[in-house]
Tab-separated table of C-alpha atoms and ligand atoms in Angstrom:
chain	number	residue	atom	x	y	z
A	5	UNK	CA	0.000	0.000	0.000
A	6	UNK	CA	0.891	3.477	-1.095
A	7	UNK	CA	1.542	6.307	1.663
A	8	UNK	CA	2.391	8.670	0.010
A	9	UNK	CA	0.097	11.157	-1.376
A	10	UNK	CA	2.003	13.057	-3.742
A	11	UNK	CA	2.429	11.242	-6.449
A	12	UNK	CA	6.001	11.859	-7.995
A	13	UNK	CA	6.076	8.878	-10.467
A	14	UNK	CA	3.980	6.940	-12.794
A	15	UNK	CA	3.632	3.365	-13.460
A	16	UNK	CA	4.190	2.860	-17.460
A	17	UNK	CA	4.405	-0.675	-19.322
A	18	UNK	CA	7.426	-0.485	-21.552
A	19	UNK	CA	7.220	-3.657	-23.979
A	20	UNK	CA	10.618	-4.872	-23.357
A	21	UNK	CA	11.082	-4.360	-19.747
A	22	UNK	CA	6.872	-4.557	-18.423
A	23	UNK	CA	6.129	-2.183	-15.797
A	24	UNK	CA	8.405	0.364	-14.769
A	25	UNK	CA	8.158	3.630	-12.923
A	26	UNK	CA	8.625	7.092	-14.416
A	27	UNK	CA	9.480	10.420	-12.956
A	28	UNK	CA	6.468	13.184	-12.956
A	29	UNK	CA	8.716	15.872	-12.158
A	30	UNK	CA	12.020	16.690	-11.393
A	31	UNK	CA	12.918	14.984	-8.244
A	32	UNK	CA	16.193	15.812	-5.919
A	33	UNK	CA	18.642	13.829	-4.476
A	34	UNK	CA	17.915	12.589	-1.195
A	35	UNK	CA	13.743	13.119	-1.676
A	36	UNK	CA	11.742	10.479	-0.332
A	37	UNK	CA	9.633	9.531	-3.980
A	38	UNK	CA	7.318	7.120	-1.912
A	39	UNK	CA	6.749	5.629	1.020
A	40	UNK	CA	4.606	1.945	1.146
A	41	UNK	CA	3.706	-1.018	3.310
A	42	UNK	CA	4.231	-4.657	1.689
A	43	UNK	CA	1.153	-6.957	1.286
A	44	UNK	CA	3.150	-9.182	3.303
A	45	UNK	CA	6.070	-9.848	5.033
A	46	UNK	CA	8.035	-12.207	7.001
A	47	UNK	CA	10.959	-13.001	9.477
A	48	UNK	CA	13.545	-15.159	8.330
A	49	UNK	CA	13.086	-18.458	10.212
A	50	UNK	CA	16.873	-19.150	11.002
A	51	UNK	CA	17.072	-15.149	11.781
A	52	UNK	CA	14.134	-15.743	14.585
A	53	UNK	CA	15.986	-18.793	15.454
A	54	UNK	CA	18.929	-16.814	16.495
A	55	UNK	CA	17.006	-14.924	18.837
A	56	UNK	CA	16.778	-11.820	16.916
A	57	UNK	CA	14.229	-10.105	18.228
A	58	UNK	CA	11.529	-8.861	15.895
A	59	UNK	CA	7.579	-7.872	15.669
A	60	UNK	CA	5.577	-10.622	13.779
A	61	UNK	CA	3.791	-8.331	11.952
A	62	UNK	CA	6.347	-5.681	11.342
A	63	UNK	CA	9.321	-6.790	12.447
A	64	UNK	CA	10.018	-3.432	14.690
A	65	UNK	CA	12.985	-4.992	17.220
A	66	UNK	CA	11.845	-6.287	20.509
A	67	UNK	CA	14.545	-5.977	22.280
A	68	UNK	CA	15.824	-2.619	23.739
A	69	UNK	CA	19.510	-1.033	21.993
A	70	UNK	CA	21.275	-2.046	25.050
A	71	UNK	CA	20.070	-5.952	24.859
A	72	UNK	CA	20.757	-6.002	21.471
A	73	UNK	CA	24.661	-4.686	21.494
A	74	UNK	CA	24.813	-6.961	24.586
A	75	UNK	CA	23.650	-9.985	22.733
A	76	UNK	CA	25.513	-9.104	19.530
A	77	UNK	CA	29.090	-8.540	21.287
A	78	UNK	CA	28.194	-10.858	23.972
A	79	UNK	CA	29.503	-8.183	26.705
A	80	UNK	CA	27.126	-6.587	28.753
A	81	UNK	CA	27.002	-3.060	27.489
A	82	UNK	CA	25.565	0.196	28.940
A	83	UNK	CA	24.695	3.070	26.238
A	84	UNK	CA	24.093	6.365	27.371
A	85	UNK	CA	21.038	8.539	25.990
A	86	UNK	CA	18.606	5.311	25.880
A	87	UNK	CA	15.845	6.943	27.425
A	88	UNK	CA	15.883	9.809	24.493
A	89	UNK	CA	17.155	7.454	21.499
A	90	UNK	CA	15.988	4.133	21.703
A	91	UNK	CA	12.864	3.659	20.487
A	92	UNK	CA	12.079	0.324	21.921
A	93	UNK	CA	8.721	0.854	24.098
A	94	UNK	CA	8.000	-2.364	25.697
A	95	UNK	CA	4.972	-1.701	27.753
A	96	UNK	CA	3.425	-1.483	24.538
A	97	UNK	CA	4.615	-5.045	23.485
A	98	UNK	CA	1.853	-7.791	23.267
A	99	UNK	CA	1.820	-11.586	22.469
A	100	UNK	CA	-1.166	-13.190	20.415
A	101	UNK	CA	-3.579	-14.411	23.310
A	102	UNK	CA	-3.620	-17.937	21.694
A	103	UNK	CA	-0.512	-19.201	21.428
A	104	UNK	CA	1.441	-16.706	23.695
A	105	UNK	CA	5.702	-16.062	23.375
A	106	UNK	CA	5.428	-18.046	20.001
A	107	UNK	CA	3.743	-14.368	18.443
A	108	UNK	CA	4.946	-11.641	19.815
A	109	UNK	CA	4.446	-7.708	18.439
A	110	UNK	CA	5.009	-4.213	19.083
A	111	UNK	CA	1.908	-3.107	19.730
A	112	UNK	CA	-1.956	-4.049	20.091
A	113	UNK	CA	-2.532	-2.448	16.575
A	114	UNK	CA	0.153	-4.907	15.243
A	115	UNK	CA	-1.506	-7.723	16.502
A	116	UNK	CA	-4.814	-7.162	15.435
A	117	UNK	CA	-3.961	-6.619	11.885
A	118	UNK	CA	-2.054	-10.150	11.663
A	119	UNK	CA	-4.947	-11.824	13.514
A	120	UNK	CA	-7.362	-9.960	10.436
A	121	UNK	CA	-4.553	-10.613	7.657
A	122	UNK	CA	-3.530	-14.406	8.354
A	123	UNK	CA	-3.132	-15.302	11.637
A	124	UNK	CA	-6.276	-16.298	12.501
A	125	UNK	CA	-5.949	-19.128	10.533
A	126	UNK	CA	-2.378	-19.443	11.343
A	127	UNK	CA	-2.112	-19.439	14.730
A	128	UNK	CA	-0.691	-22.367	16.392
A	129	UNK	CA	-3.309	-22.589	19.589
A	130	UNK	CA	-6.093	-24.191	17.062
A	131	UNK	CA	-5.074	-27.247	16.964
A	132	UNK	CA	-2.133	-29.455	17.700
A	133	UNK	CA	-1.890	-31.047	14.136
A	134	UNK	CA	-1.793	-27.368	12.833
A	135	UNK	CA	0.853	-26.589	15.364
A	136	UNK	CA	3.240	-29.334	14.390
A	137	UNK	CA	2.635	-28.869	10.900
A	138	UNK	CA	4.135	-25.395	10.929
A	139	UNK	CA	6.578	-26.753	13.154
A	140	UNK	CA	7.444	-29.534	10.509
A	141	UNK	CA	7.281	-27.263	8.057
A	142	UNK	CA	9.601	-24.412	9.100
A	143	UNK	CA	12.077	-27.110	10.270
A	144	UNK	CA	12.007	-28.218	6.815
A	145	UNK	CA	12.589	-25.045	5.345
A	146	UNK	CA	15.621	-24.250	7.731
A	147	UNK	CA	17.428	-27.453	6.423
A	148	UNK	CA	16.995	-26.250	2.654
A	149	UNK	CA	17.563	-22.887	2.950
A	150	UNK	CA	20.476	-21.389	5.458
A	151	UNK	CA	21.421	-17.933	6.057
A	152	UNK	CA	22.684	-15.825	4.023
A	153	UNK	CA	18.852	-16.243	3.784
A	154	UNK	CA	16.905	-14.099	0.712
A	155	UNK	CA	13.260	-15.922	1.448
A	156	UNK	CA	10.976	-17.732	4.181
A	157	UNK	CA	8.032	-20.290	3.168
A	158	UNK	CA	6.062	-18.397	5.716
A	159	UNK	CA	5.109	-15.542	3.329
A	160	UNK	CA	4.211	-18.432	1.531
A	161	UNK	CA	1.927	-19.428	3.981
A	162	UNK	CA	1.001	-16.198	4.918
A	163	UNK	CA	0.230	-15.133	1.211
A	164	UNK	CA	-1.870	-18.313	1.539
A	165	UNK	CA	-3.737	-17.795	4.323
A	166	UNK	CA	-4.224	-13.850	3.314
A	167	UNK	CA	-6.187	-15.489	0.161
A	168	UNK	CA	-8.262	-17.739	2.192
A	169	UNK	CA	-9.090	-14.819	4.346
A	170	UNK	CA	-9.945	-12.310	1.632
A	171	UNK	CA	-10.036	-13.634	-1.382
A	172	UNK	CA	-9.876	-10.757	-3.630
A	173	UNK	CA	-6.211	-10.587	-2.930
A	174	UNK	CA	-5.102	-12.641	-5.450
A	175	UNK	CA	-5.742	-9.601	-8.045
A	176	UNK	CA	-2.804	-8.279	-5.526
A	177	UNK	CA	-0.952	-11.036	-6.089
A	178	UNK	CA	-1.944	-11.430	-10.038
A	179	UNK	CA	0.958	-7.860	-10.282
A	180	UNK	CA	3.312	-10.212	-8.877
A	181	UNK	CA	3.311	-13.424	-11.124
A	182	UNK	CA	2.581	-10.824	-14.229
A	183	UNK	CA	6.251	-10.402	-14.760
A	184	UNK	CA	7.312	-13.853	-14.614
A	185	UNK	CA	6.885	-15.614	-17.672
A	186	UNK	CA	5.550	-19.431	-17.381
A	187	UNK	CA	9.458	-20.967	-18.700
A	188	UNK	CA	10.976	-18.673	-15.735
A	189	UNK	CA	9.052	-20.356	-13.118
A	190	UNK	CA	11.415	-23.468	-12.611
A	191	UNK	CA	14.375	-21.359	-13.117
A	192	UNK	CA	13.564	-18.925	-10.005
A	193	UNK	CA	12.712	-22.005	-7.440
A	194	UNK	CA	16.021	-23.648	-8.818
A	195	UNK	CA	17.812	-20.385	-7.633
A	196	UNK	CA	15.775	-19.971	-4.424
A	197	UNK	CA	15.977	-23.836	-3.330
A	198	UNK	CA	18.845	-25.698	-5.531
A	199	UNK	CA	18.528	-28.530	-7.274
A	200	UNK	CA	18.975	-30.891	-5.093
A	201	UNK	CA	16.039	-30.255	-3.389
A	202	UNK	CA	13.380	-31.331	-6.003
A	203	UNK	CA	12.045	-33.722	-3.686
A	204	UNK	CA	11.644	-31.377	-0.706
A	205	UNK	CA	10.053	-29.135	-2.733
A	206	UNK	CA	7.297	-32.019	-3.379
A	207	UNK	CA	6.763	-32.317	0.765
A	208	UNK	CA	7.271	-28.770	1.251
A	209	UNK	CA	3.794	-28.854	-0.882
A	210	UNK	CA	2.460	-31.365	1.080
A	211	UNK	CA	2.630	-30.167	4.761
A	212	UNK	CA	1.430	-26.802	2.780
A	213	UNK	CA	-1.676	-28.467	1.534
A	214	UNK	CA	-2.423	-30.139	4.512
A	215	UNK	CA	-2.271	-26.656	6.286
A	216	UNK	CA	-5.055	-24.942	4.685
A	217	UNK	CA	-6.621	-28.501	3.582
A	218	UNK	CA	-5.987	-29.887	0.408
A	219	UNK	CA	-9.005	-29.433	-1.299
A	220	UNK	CA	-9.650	-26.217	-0.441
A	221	UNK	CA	-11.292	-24.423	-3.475
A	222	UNK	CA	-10.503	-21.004	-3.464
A	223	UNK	CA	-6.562	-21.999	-2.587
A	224	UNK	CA	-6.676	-25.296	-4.960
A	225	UNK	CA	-4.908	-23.655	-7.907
A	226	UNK	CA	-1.815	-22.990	-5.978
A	227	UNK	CA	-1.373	-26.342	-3.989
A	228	UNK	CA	-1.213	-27.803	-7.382
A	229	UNK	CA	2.295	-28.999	-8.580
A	230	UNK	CA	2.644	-26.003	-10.978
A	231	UNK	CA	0.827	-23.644	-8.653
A	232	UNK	CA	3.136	-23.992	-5.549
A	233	UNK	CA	5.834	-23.488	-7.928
A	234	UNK	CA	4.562	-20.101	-9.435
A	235	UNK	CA	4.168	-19.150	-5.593
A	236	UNK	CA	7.985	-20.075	-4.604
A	237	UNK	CA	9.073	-18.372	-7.845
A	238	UNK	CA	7.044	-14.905	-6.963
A	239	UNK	CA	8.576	-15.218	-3.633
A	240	UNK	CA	11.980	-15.471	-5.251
A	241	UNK	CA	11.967	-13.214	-7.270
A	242	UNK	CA	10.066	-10.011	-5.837
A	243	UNK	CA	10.521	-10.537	-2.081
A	244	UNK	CA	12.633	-7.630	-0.746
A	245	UNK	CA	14.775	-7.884	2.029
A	246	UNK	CA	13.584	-5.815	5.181
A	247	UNK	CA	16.435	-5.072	8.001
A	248	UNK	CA	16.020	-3.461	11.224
A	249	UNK	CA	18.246	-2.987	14.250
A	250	UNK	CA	17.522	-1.297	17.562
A	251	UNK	CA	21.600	-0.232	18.112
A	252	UNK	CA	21.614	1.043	14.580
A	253	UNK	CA	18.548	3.231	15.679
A	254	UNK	CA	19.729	4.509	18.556
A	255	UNK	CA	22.964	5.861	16.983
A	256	UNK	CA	21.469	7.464	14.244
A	257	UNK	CA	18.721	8.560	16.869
A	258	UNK	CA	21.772	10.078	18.551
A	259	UNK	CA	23.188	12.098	15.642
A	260	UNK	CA	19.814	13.921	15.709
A	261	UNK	CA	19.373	14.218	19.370
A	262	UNK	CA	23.428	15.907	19.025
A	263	UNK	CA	23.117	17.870	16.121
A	264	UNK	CA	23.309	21.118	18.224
A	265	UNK	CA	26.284	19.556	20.610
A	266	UNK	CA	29.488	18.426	18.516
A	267	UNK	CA	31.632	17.255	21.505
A	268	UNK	CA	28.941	15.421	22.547
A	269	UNK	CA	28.261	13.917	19.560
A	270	UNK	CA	32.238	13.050	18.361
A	271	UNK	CA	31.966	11.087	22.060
A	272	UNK	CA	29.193	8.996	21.026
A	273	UNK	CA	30.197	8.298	17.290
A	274	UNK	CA	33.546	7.461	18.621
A	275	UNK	CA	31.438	5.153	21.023
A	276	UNK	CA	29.341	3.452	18.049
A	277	UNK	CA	32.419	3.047	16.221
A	278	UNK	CA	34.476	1.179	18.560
A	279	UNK	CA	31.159	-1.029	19.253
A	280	UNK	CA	30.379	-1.859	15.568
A	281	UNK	CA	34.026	-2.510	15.405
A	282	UNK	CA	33.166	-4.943	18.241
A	283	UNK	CA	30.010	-6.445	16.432
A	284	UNK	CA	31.694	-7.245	12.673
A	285	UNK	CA	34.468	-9.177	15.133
A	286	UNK	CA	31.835	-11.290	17.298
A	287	UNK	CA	28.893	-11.532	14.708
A	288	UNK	CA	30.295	-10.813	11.662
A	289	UNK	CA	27.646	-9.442	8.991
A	290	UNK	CA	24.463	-10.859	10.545
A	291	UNK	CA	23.075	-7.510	12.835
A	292	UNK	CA	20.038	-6.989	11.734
A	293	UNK	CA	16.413	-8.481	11.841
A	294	UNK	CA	15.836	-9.605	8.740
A	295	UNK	CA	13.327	-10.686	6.428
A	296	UNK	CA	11.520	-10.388	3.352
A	297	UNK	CA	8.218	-8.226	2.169
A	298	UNK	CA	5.877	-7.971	-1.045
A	299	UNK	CA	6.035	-4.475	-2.074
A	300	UNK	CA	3.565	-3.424	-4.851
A	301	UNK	CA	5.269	0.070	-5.997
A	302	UNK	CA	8.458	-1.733	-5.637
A	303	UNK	CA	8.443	-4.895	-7.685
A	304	UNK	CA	7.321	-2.521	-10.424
A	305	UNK	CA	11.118	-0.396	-10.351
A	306	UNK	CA	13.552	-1.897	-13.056
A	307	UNK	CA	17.288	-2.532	-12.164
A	308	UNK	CA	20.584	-0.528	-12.912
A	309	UNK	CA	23.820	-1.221	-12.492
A	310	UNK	CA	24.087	2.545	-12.065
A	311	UNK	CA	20.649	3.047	-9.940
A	312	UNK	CA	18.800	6.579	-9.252
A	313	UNK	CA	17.218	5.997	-6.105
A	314	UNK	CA	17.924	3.302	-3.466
A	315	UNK	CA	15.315	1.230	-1.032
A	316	UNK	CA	15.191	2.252	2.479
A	317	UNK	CA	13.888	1.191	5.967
A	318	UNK	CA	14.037	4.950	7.259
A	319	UNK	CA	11.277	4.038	9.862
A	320	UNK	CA	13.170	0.684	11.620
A	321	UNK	CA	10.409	-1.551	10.495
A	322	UNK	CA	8.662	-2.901	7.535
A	323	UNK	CA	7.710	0.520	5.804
A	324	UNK	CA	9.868	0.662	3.015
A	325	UNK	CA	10.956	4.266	1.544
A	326	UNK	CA	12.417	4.950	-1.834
A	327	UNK	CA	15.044	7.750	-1.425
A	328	UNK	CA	16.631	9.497	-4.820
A	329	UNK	CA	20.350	9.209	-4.428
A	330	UNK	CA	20.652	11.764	-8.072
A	331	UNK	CA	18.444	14.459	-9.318
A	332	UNK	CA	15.148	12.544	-11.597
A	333	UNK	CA	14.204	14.512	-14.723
A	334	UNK	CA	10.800	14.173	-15.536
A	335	UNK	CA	9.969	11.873	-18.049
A	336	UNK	CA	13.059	10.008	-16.636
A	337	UNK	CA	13.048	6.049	-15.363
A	338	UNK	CA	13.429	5.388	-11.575
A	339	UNK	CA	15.760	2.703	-11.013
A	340	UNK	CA	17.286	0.528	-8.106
A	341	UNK	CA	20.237	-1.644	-7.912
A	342	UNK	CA	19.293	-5.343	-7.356
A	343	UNK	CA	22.941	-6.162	-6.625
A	344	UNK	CA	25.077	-5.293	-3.051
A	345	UNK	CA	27.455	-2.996	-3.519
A	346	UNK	CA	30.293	-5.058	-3.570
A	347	UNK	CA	28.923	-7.321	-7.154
A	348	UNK	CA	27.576	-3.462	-8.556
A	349	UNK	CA	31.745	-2.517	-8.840
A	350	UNK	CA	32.773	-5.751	-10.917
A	351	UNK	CA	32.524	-5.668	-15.065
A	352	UNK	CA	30.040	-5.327	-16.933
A	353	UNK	CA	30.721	-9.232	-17.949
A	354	UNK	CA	30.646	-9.908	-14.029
A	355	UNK	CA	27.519	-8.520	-12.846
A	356	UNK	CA	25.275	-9.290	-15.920
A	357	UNK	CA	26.378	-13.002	-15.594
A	358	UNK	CA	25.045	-12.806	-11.946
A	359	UNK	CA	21.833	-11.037	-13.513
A	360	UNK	CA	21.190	-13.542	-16.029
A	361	UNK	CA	21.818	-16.461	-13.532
A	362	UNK	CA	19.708	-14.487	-10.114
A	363	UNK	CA	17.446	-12.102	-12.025
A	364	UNK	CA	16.963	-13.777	-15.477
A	365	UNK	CA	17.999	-10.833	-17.451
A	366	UNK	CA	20.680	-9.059	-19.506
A	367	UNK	CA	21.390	-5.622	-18.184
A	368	UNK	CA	21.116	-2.819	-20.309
A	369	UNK	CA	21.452	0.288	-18.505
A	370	UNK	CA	23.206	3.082	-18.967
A	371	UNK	CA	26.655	1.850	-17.215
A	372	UNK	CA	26.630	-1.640	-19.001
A	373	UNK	CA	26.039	0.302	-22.662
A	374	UNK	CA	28.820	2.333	-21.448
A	375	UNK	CA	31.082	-0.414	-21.071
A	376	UNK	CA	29.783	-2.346	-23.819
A	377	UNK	CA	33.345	-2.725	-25.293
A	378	UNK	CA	35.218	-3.398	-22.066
A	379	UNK	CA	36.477	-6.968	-22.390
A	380	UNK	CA	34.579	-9.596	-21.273
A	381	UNK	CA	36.760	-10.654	-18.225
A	382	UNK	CA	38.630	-8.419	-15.736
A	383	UNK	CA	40.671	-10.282	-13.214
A	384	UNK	CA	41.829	-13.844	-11.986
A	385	UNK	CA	39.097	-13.987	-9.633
A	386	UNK	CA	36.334	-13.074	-12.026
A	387	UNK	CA	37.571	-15.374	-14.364
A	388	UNK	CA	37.538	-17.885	-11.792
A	389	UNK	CA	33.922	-17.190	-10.831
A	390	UNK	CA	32.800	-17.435	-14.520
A	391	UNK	CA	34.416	-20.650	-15.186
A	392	UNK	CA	31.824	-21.694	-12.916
A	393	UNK	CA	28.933	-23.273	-15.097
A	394	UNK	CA	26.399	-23.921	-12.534
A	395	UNK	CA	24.591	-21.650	-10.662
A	396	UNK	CA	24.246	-23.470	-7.855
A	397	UNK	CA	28.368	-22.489	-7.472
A	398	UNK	CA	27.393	-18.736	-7.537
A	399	UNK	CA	26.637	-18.942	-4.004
A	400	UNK	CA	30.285	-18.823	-2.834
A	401	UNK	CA	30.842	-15.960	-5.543
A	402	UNK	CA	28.743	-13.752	-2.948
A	403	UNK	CA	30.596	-15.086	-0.056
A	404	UNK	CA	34.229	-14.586	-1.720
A	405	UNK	CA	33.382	-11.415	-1.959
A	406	UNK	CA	35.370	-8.310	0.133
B	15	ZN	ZN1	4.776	-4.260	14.951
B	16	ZN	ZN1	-1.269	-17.082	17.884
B	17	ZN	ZN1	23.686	-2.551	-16.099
């Protein structure tokens, strides 16, 4: 859903590239050009696993800054300003009333929306075969899919049980499968689950179907072979990561709260420093909350290598903000980069390889036509990487990388 009233863009369907989203008017760097809430969204199961604390619904952090540099550097850690710049507000937090510490939110108004969206058909306390079921399920999905993790098979589920409980949301979810084409499908759950997991996939269905009930009629099309596989591939392939962190809060919380005191302020950053210095050493990259959303406005925003604007989670929780990071003429595309930053400085060879094998597509922005002549390969490494064949490899590309 849309917050934002002003509407700076407009959704055109180019015949190459589908939808895509052009500028209405000149837009500055560092504007916010929207701000939206997914359809749905979920916590990583192996992130909730390692106790990082996160709303159900919106994945807000739970647990205060100080308990989360504490748990992150395992060294109990005092921060100064808490009570003006951490947001964490736990007399507001709630669990669902059925099955208790398994649910937990940030608030009442969190809690009632899951119950409306899916929960109420989700949750745990209705009966024991449900509740191992989920259990079966999730424990299944853990075992396929490890951290780094890009996608949970409970917004499957939830996407699911949002259909059962309003049905008109699969015109929602229509948007989402219309830019997959039908020979794509089994190329995105390859990517998302690897091959060797055919089979899983196949029992991954079944615990699914016998969730909601297998002949269910309004969710029969997608329990079908074909059907759950369109589902994993939309997951795939539009789910957006979502990360939020209560320490990274607080300190930027603390360069506002500062702005007028620049002794002050040097302390602190000197402070956060030295701590994040502490956190790469103990937990390495993991810090946030993380998950994965369906975001209408932004599954319609092409790629470039070198992108216009850049996703945001300004508000620490599942709101997602487009911020322009160059000026937007009107008339203009608005683009995002769908790789980290570290793949987005490799050739143009490089990073449309990685396109073609993640993203199913052959870049051809402005930076790749610009470098349409550079040779194909760059350096040992990247040569290396490309000797690879199968994609299943690419995995320890990302990791390699420094
Ligand atoms: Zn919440
Ligand atoms: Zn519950
Ligand atoms: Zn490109």
């Amino acid at each position: 859903m849309n917050l934002t009233n002003n509407q700076k863009f407009s959704i055109n369907h180019d015949p190459i590239k589908g939808r895509c989203l052009i500028a209405n008017e000149t837009i500055y760097t560092g504007e916010i050009i929207f701000e939206e809430l997914p359809l749905v969204c979920s916590q990583f199961l192996w992130n909730a696993e390692c106790k990082y604390d996160a709303c159900q619904f919106c994945l807000t952090p739970l647990e205060t800054a100080e308990e989360n540099v504490t748990r992150l550097t395992k060294e109990q850690i005092q921060l100064p300003y808490v009570e003006q710049c951490c947001q964490t507000n736990k007399s507001k937090h709630i669990n669902c009333s059925g099955c208790g510490q398994n649910e937990r939110y940030c608030s009442i108004e969190c809690c009632q929306l899951a119950y409306e969206h899916y929960h109420q058909l989700l949750c745990p306390s209705r009966s024991k075969e449900l509740e191992n079921n989920l259990n079966k399920l999730c424990d299944l999905w853990k075992s396929i899919h490890y951290p780094p993790e890009t996608a949970s098979i409970m917004l499957l589920v939830k996407i699911l049980a949002r259909i059962k409980q309003d049905p008109t949301f699969i015109e929602k979810l229509q948007q989402f499968s219309s830019n997959i084409i039908v020979e794509q499908t089994d190329k995105l759950v390859h990517i998302l689950c690897g091959d060797k997991f055919h089979e899983q996939i196949e029992i991954l269905r079944q615990i699914v179907s016998e969730i909601f009930s297998p002949n269910d009629e309004i969710l029969q099309p997608f329990l079908t072979e074909n059907g759950f596989k369109s589902l994993l591939a939309i997951i795939g392939k539009n789910g957006q990561g979502i990360g939020t962190s209560a320490f990274s809060q607080w300190a930027k919380n603390c360069e506002q709260f500062l702005a007028n005191n620049p002794e002050e302020l040097d302390k602190i950053n000197q402070l956060t420093d030295s701590l994040f210095d502490k956190l790469d050493e103990i937990s390495g990259c993991f810090l946030n909350n993380e998950g994965s959303g369906l975001y209408e406005l932004q599954s319609c925003i092409n790629h470039s290598c070198q992108p216009n604007s850049e996703v945001c989670f300004l508000k620490n929780n599942f709101i997602l903000s487009l911020k322009a990071i160059e000026t937007i003429n009107q008339g203009e595309e608005i683009t995002i980069c769908y790789l980290d930053e570290c793949w987005q400085n490799r050739s143009r060879h490089s990073r449309n390889k990685y396109l073609q094998k993640n993203y199913l597509f052959i870049c051809q922005c402005r930076k790749c036509q610009q470098q349409i002549n550079d040779p194909d390969v760059t350096s040992d490494e990247e040569e290396d990487s490309d000797l690879q064949s199968n994609p299943d490899d690419d995995d320890d590309d990302a990791m390699n990388c420094d």
